PDB file of C-alpha atoms in Angstrom:
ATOM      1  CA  UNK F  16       2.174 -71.730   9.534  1.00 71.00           C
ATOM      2  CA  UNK F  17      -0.109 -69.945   6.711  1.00 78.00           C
ATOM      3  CA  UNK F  18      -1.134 -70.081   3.439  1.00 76.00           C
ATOM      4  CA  UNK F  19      -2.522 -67.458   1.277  1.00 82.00           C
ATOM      5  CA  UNK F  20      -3.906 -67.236  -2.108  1.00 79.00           C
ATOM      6  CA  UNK F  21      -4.828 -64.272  -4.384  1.00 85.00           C
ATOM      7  CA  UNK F  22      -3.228 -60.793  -5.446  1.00 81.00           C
ATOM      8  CA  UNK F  23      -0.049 -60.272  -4.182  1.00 78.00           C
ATOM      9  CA  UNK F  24      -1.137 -56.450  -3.797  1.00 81.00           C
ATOM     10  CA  UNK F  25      -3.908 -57.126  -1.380  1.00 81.00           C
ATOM     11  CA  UNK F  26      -2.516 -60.199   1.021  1.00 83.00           C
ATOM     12  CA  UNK F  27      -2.880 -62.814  -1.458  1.00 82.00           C
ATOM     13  CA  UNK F  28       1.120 -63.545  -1.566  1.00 79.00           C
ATOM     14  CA  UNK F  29       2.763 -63.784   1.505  1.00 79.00           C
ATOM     15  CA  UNK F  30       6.260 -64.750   0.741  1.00 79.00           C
ATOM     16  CA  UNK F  31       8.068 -61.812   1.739  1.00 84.00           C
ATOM     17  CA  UNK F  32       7.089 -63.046   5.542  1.00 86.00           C
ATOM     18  CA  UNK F  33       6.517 -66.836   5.187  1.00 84.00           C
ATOM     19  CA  UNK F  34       9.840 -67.366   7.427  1.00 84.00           C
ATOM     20  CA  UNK F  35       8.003 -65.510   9.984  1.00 86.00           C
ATOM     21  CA  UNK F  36       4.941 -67.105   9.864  1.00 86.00           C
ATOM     22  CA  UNK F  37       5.066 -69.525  12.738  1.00 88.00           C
ATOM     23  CA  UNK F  38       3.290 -69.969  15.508  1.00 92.00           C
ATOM     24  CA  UNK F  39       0.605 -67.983  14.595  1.00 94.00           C
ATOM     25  CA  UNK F  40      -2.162 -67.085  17.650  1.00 95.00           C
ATOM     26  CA  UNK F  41      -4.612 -64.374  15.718  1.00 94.00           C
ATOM     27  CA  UNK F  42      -5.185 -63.148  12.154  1.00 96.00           C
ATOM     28  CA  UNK F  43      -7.004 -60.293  11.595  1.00 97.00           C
ATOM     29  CA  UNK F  44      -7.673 -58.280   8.326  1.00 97.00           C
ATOM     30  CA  UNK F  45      -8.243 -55.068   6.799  1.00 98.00           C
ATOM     31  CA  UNK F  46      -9.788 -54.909   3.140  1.00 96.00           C
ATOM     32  CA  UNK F  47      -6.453 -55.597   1.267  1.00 96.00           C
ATOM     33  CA  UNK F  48      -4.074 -56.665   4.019  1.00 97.00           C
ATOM     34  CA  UNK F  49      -3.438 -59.201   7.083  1.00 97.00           C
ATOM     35  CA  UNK F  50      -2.353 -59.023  10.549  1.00 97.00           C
ATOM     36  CA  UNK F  51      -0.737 -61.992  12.758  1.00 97.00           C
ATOM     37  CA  UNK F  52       0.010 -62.350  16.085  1.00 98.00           C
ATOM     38  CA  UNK F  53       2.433 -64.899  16.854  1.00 96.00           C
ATOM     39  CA  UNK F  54       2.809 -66.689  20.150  1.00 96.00           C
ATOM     40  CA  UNK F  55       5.982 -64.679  21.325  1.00 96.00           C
ATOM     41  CA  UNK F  56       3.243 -60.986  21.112  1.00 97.00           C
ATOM     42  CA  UNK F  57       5.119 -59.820  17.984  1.00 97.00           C
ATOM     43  CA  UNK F  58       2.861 -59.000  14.384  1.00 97.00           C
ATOM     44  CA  UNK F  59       4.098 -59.761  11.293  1.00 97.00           C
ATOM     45  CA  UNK F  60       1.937 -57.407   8.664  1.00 97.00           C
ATOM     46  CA  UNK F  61       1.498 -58.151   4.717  1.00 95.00           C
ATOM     47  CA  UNK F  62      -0.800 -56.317   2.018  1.00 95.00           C
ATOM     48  CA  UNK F  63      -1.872 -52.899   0.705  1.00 95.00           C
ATOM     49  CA  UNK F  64       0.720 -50.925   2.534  1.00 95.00           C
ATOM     50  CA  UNK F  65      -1.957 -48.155   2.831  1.00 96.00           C
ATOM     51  CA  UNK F  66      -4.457 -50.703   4.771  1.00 97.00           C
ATOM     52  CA  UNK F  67      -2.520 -51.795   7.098  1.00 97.00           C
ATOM     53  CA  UNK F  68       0.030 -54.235   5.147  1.00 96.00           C
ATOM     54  CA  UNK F  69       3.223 -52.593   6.364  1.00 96.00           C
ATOM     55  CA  UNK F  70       3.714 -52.083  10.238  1.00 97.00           C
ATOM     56  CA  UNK F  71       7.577 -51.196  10.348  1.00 96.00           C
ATOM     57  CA  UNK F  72       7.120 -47.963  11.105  1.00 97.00           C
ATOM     58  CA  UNK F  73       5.917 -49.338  14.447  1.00 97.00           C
ATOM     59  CA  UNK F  74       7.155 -52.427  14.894  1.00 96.00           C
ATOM     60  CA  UNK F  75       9.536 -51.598  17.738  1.00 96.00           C
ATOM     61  CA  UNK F  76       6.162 -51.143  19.833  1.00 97.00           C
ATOM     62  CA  UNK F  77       4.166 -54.255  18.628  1.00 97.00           C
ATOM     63  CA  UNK F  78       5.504 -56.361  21.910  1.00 96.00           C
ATOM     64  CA  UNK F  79       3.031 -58.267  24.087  1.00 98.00           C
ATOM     65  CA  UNK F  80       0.236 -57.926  21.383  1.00 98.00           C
ATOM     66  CA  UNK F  81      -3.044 -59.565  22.786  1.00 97.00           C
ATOM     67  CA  UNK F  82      -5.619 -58.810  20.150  1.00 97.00           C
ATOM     68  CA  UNK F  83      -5.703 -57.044  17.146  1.00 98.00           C
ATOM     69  CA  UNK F  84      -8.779 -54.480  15.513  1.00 98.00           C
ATOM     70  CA  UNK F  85      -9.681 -53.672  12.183  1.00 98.00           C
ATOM     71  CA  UNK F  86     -11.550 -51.086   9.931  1.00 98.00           C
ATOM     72  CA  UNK F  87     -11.631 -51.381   6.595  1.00 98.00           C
ATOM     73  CA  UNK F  88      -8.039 -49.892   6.319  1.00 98.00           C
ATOM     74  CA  UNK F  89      -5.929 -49.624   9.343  1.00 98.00           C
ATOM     75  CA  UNK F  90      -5.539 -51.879  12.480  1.00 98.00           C
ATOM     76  CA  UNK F  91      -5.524 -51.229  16.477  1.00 98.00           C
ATOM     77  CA  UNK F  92      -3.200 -53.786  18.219  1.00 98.00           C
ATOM     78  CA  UNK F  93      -4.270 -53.716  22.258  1.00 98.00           C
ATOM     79  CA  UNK F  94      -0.954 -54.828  24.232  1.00 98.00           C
ATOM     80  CA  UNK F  95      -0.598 -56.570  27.457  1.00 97.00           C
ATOM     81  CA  UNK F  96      -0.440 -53.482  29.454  1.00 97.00           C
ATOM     82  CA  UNK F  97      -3.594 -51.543  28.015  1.00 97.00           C
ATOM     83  CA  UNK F  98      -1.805 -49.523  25.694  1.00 97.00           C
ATOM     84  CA  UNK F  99      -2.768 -49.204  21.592  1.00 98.00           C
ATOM     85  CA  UNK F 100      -0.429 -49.164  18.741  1.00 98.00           C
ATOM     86  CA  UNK F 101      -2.260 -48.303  15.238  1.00 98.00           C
ATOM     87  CA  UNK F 102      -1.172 -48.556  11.873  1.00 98.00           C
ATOM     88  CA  UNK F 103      -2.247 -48.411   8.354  1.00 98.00           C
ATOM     89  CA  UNK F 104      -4.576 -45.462   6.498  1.00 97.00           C
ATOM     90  CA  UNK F 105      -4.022 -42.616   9.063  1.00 95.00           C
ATOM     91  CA  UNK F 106      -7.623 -41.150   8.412  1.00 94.00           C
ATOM     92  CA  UNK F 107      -9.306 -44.465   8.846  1.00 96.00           C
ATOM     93  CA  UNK F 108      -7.768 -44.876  12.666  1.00 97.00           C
ATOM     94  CA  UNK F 109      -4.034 -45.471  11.923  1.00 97.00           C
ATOM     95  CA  UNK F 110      -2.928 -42.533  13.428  1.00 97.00           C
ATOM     96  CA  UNK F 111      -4.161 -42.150  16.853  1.00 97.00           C
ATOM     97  CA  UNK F 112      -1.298 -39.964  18.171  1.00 96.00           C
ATOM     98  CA  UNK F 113      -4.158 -37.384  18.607  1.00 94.00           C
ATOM     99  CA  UNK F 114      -5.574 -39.845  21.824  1.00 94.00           C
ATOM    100  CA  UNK F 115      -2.298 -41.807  22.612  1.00 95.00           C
ATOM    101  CA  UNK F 116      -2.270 -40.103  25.566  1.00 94.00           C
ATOM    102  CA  UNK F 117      -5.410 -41.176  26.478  1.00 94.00           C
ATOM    103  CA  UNK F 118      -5.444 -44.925  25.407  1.00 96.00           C
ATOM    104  CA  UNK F 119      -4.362 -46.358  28.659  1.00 95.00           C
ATOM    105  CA  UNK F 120      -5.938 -49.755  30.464  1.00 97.00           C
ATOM    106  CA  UNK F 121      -7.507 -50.053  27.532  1.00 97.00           C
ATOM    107  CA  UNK F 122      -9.936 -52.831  27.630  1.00 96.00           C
ATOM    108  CA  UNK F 123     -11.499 -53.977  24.425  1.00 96.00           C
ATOM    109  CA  UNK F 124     -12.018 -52.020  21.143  1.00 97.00           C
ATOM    110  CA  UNK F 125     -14.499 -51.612  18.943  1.00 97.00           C
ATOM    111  CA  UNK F 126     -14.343 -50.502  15.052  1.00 98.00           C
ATOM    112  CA  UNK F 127     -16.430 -49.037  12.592  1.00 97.00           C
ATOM    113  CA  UNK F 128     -15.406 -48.864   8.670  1.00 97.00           C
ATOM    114  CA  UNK F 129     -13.319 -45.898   9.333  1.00 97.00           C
ATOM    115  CA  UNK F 130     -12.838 -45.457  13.280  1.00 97.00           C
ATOM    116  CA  UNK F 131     -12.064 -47.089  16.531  1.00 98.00           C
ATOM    117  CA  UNK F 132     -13.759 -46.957  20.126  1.00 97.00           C
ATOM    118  CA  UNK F 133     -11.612 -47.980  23.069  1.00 97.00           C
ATOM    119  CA  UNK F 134     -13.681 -49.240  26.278  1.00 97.00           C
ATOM    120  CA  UNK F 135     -11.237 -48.215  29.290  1.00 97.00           C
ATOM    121  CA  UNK F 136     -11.240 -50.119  32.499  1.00 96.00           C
ATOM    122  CA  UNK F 137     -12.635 -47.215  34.357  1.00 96.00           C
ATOM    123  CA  UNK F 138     -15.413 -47.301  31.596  1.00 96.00           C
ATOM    124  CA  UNK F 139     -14.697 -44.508  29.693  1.00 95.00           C
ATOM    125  CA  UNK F 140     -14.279 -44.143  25.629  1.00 95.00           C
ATOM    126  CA  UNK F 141     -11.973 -42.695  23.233  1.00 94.00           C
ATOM    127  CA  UNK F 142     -13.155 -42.550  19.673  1.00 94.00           C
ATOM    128  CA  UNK F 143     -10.630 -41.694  16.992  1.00 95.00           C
ATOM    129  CA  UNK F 144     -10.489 -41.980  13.065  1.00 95.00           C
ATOM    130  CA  UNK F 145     -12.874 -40.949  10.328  1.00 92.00           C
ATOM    131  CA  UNK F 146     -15.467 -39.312  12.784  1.00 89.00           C
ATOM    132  CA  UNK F 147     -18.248 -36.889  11.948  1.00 82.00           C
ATOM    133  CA  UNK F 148     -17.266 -33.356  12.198  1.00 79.00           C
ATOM    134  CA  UNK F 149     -20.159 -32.544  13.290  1.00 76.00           C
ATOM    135  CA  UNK F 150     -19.501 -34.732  16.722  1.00 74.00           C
ATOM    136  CA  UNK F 151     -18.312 -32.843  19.563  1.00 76.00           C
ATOM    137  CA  UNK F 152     -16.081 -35.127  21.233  1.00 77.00           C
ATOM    138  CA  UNK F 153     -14.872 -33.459  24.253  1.00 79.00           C
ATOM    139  CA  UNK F 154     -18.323 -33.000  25.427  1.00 84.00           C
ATOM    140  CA  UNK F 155     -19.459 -37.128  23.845  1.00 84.00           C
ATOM    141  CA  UNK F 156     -16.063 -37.933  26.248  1.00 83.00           C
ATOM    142  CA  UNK F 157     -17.791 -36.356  29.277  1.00 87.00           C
ATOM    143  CA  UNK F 158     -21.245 -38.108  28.882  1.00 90.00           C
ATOM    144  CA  UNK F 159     -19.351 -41.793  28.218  1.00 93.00           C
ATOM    145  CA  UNK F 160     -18.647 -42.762  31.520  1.00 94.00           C
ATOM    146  CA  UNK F 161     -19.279 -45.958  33.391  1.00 96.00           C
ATOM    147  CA  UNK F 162     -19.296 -47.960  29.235  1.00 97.00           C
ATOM    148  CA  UNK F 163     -20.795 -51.579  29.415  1.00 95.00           C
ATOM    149  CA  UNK F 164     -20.963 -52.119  26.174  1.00 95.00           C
ATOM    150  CA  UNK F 165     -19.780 -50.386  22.630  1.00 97.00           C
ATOM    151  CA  UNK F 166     -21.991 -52.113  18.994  1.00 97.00           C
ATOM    152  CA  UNK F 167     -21.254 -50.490  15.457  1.00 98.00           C
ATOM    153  CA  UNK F 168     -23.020 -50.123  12.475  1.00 97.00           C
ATOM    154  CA  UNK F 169     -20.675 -49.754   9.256  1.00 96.00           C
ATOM    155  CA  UNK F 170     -19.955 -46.010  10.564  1.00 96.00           C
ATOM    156  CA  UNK F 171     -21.676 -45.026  13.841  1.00 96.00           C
ATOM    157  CA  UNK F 172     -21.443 -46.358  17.762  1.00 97.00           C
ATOM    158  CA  UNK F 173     -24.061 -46.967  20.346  1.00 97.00           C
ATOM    159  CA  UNK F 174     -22.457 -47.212  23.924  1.00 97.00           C
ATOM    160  CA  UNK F 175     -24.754 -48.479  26.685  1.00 97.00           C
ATOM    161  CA  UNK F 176     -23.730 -46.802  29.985  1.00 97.00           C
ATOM    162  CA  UNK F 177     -24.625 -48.778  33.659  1.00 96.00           C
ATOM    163  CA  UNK F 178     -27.515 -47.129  34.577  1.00 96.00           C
ATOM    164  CA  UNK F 179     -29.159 -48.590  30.923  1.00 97.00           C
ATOM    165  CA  UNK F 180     -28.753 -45.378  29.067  1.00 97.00           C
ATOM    166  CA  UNK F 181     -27.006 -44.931  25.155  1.00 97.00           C
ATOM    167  CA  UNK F 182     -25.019 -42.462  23.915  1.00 96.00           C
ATOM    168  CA  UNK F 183     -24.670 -42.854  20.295  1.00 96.00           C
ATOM    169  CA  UNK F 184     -22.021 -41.055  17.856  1.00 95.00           C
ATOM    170  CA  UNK F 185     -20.749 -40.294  14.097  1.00 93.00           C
ATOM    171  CA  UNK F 186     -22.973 -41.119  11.143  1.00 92.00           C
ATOM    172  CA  UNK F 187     -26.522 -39.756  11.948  1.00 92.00           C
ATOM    173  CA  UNK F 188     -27.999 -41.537   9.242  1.00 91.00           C
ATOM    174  CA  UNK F 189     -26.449 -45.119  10.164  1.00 94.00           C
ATOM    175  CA  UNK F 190     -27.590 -45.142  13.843  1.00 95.00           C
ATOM    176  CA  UNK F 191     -25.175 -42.235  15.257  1.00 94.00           C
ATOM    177  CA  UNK F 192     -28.608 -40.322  15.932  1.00 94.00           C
ATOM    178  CA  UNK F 193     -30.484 -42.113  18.393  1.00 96.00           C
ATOM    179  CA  UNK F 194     -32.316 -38.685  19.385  1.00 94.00           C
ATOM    180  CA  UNK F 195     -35.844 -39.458  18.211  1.00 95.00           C
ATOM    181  CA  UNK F 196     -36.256 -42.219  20.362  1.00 97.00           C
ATOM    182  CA  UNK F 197     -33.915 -41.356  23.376  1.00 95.00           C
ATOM    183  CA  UNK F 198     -36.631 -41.079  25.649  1.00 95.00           C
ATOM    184  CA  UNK F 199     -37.421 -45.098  24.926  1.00 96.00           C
ATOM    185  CA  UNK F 200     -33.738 -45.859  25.186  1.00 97.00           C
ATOM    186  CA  UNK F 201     -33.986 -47.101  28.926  1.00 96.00           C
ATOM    187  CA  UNK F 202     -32.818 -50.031  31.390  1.00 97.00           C
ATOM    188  CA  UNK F 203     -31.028 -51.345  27.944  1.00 97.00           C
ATOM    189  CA  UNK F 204     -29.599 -54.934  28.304  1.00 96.00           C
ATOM    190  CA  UNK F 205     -27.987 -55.217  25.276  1.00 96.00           C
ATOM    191  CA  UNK F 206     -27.514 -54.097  21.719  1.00 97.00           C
ATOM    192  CA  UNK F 207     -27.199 -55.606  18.405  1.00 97.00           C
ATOM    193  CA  UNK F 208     -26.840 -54.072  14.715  1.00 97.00           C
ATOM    194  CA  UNK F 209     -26.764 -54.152  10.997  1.00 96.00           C
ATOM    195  CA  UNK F 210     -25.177 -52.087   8.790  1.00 96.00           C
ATOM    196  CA  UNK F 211     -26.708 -48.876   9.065  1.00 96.00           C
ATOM    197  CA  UNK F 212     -29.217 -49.921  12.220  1.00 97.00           C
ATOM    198  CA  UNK F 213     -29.577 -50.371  15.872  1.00 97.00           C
ATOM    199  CA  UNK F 214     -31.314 -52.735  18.041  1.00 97.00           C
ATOM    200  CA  UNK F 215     -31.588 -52.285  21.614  1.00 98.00           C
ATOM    201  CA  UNK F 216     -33.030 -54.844  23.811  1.00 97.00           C
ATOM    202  CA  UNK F 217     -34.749 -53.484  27.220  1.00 97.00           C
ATOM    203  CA  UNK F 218     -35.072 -55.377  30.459  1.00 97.00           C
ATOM    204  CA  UNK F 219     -38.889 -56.040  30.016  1.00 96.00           C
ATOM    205  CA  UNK F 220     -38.418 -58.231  26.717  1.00 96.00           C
ATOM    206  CA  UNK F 221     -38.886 -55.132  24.292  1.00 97.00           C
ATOM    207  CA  UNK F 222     -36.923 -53.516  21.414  1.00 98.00           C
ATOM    208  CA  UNK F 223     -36.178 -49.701  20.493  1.00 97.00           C
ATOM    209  CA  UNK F 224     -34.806 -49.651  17.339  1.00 97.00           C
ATOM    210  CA  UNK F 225     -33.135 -46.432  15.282  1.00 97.00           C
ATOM    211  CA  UNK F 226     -30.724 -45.820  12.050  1.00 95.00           C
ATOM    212  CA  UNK F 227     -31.562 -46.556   8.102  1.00 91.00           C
ATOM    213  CA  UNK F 228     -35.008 -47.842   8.198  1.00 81.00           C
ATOM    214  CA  UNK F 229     -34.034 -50.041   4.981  1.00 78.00           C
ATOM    215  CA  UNK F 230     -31.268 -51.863   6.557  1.00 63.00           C
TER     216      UNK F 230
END
């Protein structure tokens, strides 16, 4: 079982689902509401109704749940046969029904304050939520291919692709510009971040780093 503590409106209370409560597997959280899977793959949701605290209008899909995603108000629930079921603030990445079609063998996600990345088996990426206008997804779907890896910052991504490449998208100033040094940005390993910053560690031992110089 659980126990919370706090303001009802924001998780704090949840007595409405206690008898549900059992056998709990994951918890996961937006900023004002709480997700559980239980052992049977069902979720039992409590909160802010408008971050994520109320899943009934999808409830009926929530079967087989094996991990749940967050951003700051919505979650992503990744079920045992690759699909994703998202609830919660529809700009933030509750409503995905834009890419549902497309969220198939999905893999692992990733999730930035306001949007979710979905690694594919095949390697690909959808992207959906509060993304940059200025992005050009159709043509940032044809150059992510062949994914190893997805980091965030608070509101960008930075992919790293097999043959050590990164493709980075959404908030230029918080890493989602990688542009100035994109010719460094080779044989990447790996890739760690802050806030508003990337790290990217290359096979000879050295970093390239881009984003917010502050943070």
């Amino acid at each position: 079982r659980i126990n919370t503590w706090g303001p009802h409106q924001v998780g704090g209370d949840c007595f409405e689902v206690q008898d549900q409560l059992r056998n709990i597997r994951q918890v996961q959280n937006t900023l004002e509401a709480f997700a559980a899977i239980l052992a049977d793959g069902s979720v039992v949701a409590w909160g802010n109704p408008n971050c994520g605290g109320d899943c009934s209008a999808v409830q009926h899909r929530l079967k087989n749940v094996k991990h749940i995603h967050a951003t700051k108000t919505a979650f992503a629930a990744i079920l045992a046969n690759g699909s994703v079921v998202t609830w919660g603030n529809s700009d933030s990445g509750g409503d995905s029904s834009e890419v549902q079609h497309q969220l198939e063998k999905v893999q692992h996600v990733q999730a930035t304050d306001g949007a979710f990345a979905a690694i594919l088996t095949d390697g690909s990426v959808v992207s959906w939520g509060d993304l940059d206008e200025e992005n050009d997804m159709s043509e940032l779907h044809k150059r992510l291919q062949k994914v190893q890896q997805v980091q965030v910052t608070n509101s960008s991504f930075a992919a790293v692709l097999e043959d050590g490449s990164v493709v980075t998208w959404d908030d230029a100033d918080a890493g989602g510009d990688s542009s100035a040094v994109q010719d460094r940005l080779r044989n990447v390993k790996q890739i760690q971040a802050t806030s508003e910053a990337f790290a990217a560690i290359l096979a000879d031992g050295s970093v390239v780093t881009w984003g917010t110089r502050d943070f």
